XYZ file of C-alpha atoms in Angstrom:
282
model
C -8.848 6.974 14.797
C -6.244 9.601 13.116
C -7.757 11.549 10.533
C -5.197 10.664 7.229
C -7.607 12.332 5.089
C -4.741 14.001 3.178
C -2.649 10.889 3.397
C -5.480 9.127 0.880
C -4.844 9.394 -3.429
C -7.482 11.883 -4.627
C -7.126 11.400 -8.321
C -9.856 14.312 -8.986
C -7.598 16.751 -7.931
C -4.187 15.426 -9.391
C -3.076 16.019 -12.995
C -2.343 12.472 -13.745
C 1.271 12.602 -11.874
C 1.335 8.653 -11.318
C 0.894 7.868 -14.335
C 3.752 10.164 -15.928
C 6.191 10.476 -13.499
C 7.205 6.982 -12.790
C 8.990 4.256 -14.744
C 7.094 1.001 -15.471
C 8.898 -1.864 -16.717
C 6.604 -4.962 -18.561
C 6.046 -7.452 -16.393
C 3.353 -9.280 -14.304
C 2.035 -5.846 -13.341
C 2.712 -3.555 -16.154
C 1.657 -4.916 -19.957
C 4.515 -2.268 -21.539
C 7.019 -0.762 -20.857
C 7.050 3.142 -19.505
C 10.016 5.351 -19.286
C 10.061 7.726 -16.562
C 8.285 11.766 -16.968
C 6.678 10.061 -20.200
C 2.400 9.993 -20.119
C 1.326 6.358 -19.902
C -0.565 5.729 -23.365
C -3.537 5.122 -21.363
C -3.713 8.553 -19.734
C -6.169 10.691 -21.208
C -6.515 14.860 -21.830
C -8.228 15.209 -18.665
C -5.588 13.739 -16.201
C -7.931 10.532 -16.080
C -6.935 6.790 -17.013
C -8.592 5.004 -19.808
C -8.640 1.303 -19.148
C -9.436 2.275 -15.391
C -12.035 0.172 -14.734
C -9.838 -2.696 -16.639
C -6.827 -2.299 -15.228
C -6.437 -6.120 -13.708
C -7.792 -7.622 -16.698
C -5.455 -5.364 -19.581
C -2.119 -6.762 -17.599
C -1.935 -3.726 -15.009
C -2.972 -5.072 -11.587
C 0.696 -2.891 -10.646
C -1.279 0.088 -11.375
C -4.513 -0.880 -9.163
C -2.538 -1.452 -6.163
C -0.083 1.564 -6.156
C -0.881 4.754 -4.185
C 0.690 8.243 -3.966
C -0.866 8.604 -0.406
C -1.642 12.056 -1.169
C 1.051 13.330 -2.700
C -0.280 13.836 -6.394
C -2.686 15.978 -4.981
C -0.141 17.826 -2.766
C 1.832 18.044 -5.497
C -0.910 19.473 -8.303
C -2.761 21.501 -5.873
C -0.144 23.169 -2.925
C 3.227 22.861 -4.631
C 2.166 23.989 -7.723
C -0.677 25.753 -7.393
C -2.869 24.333 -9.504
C -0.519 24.470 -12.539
C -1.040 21.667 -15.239
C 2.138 20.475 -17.119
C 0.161 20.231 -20.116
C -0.700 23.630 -20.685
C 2.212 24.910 -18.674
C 5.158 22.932 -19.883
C 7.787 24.499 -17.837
C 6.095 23.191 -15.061
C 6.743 19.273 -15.598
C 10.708 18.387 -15.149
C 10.122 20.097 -11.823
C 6.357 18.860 -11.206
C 7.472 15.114 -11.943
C 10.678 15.507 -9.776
C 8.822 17.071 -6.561
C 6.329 13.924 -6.987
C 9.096 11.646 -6.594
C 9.760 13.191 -3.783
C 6.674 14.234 -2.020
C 5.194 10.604 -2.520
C 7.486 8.570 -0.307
C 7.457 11.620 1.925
C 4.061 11.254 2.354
C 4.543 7.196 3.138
C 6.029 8.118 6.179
C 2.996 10.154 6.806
C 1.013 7.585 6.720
C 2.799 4.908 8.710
C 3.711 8.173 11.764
C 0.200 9.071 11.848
C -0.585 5.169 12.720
C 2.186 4.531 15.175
C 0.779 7.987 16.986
C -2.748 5.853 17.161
C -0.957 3.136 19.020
C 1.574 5.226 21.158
C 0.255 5.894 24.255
C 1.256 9.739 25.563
C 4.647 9.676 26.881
C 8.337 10.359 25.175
C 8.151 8.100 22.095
C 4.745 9.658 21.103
C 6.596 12.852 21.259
C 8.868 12.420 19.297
C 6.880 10.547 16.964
C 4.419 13.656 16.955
C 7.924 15.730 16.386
C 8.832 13.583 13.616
C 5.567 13.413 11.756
C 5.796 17.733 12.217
C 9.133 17.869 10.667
C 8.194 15.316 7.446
C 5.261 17.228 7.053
C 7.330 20.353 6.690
C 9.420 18.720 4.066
C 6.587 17.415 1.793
C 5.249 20.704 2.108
C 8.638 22.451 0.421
C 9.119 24.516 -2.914
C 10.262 22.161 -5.543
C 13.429 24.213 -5.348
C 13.498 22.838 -1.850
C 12.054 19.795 -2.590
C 14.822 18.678 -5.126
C 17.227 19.147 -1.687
C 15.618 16.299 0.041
C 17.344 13.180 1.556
C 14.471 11.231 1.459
C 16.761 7.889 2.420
C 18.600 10.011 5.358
C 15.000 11.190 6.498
C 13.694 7.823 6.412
C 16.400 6.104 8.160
C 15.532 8.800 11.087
C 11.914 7.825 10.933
C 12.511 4.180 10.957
C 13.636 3.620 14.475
C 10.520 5.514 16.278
C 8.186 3.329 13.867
C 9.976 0.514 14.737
C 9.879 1.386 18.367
C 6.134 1.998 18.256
C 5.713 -1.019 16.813
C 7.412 -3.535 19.474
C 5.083 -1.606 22.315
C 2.025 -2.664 20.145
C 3.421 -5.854 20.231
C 5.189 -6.351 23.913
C 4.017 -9.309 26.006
C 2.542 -11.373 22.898
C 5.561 -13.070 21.987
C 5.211 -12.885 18.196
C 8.174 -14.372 16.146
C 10.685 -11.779 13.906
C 10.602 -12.911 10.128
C 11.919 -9.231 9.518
C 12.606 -9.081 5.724
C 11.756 -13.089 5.561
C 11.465 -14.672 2.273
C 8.400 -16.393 2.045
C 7.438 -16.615 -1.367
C 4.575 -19.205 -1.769
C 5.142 -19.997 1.516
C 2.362 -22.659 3.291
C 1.112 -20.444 6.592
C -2.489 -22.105 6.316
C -3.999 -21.619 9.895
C -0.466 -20.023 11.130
C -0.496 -18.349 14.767
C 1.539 -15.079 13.754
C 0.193 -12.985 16.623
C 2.271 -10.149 17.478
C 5.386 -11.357 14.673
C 7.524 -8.592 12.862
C 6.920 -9.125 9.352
C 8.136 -6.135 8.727
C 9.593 -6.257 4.603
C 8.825 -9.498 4.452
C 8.386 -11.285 1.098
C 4.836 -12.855 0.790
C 3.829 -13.346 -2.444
C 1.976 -15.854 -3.418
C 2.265 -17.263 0.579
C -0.823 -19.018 1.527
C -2.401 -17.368 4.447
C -5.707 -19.114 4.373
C -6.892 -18.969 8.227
C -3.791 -17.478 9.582
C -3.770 -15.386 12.650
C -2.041 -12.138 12.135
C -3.204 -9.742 15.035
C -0.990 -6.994 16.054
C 1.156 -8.445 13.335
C 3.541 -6.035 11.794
C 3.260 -5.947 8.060
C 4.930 -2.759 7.292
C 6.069 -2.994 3.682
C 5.129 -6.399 3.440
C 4.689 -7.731 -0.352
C 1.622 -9.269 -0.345
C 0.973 -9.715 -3.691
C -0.891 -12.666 -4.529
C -0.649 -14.329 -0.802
C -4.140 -15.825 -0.302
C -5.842 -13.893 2.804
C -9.129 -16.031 2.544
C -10.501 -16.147 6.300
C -7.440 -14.739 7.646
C -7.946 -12.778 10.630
C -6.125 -9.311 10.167
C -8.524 -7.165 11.964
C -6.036 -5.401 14.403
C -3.100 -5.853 11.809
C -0.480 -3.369 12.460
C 0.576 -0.177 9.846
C -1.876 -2.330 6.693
C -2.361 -0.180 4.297
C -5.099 -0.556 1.665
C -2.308 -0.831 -1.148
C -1.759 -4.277 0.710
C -4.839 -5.570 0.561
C -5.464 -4.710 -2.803
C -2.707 -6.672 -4.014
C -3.453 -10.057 -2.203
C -6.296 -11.904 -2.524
C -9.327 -12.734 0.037
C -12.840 -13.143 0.567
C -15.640 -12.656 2.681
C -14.610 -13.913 5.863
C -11.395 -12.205 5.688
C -11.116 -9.824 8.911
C -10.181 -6.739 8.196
C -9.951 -3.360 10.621
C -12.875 -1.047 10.475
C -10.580 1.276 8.327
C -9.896 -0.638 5.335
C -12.310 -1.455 2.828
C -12.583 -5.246 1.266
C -11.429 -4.953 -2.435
C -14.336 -5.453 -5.022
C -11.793 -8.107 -6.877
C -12.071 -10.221 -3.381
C -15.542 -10.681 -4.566
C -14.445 -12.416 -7.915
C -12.328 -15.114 -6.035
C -13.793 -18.860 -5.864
C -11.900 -21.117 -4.106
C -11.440 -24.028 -6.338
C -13.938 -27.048 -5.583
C -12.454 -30.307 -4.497
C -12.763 -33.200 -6.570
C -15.314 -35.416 -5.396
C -14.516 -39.254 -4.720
C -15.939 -41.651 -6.517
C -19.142 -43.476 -4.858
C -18.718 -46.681 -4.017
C -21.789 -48.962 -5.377
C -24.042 -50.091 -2.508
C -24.051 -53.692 -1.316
């Protein structure tokens, strides 16, 4: 298993970058609105959040689900040294603007150090192992060099491997390709989706209940609110945490060993079905 210690949100040693740096705009997973480099009224003096343990209930499950992968720790710790744009003001524009940066930087991270788990030694784990090296090196810039950073042009490099690691996880179990699909409350109860690319796909709300989704691709998939209850993901390829967290499931949800089950899983009772009527004995 790859170690992606440093690919995991360590909030203890971040200055609260999430929560200033980014926009939020009120909807279904923000209560208010948030303009961008501006402290979320919830963040408190000490970098911590103040409704954390509320988040889902106070309107901001958006905030529960999103992770920097590392990056606001990078960020606080490496790329400025510790610095605080609190009590060093000069600091922020260029704090904020590395974050933006360094956080999808460290996505790729994340999904490179997976494909390299799957890729067996040969050219394409090279060059994934290259690839991973040289993202690495960018997330690990100054901010002067930081604020030079393609991260579209970089990513549009890195797709192609992942995507090429992916279809040799997959070859031989004929999975379909709903790449980018829209399946918005889509009814996949008991679905065989072995081995498909559901790669961006759209699943919110999608009913998953007993669906099959081994070596299934899910790499950006939106799972928010798609019903995982005794869906079988426990060899589910690039599923992040994030993913999980935004979907709902229960206890007889597989997962991999890597992933934990969300404590809100817990909380979900599938609705009872109405009971018929007896009919009076004869």
């Amino acid at each position: 298993m790859a170690d992606t210690t440093g690919l995991r949100a360590d909030c203890t040693r971040c200055v609260g970058l999430c929560c200033v740096a980014p926009a939020f705009a009120a909807s279904a997973d923000f209560a208010r609105d948030k303009p961008a480099g501006r402290p979320c009224h919830h963040l408190r003096v000490d970098s911590r959040c103040g409704i954390h343990d509320e988040l889902r209930d106070r309107g901001y499950p958006g905030c529960v689900v999103f992770d920097c992968f590392g990056a606001g720790q990078r960020v606080s710790q490496v790329t400025f040294a510790g610095r605080d744009w609190r009590t060093d003001p000069a600091t922020a524009v260029g704090m904020f603007a590395a974050f933006t940066v360094t956080r999808p930087l460290h996505e790729l991270l994340w999904y490179l150090t997976e494909a390299l788990t799957l890729t067996p030694a040969g050219p394409l784990h090279d060059e994934l192992r290259a690839a991973r090296d040289a993202t690495d090196a960018l997330a690990g810039g100054t901010p002067q060099e930081l604020s030079t950073v393609d991260v579209d042009a970089h990513r549009d490099l890195v797709n192609p491997l992942l995507a090429a690691a992916s279809e040799a996880a997959r070859a031989g179990i004929g999975g379909a390709d709903r790449r980018g699909a829209l399946l918005l409350g889509a009814d996949l109860r008991g679905a065989d989706l072995r081995g498909a690319n559901l790669r961006g796909a759209r699943l919110l709300g999608a009913d998953l209940r007993r669906a099959d989704l081994r070596r299934a691709d899910v790499t950006g998939a939106d799972l928010r609110g798609a019903d995982l209850r005794a869906a079988d993901l426990s060899d589910t390829l690039f599923l992040h945490q994030s993913q999980l967290e935004a979907a709902r499931g229960d206890r007889h949800t597989a997962l991999p060993a890597r992933l934990r089950r969300p404590a809100h899983w817990t909380t979900v009772v599938p609705p009872t079905p109405a009971r018929r009527p007896r009919r009076p004995r004869r």
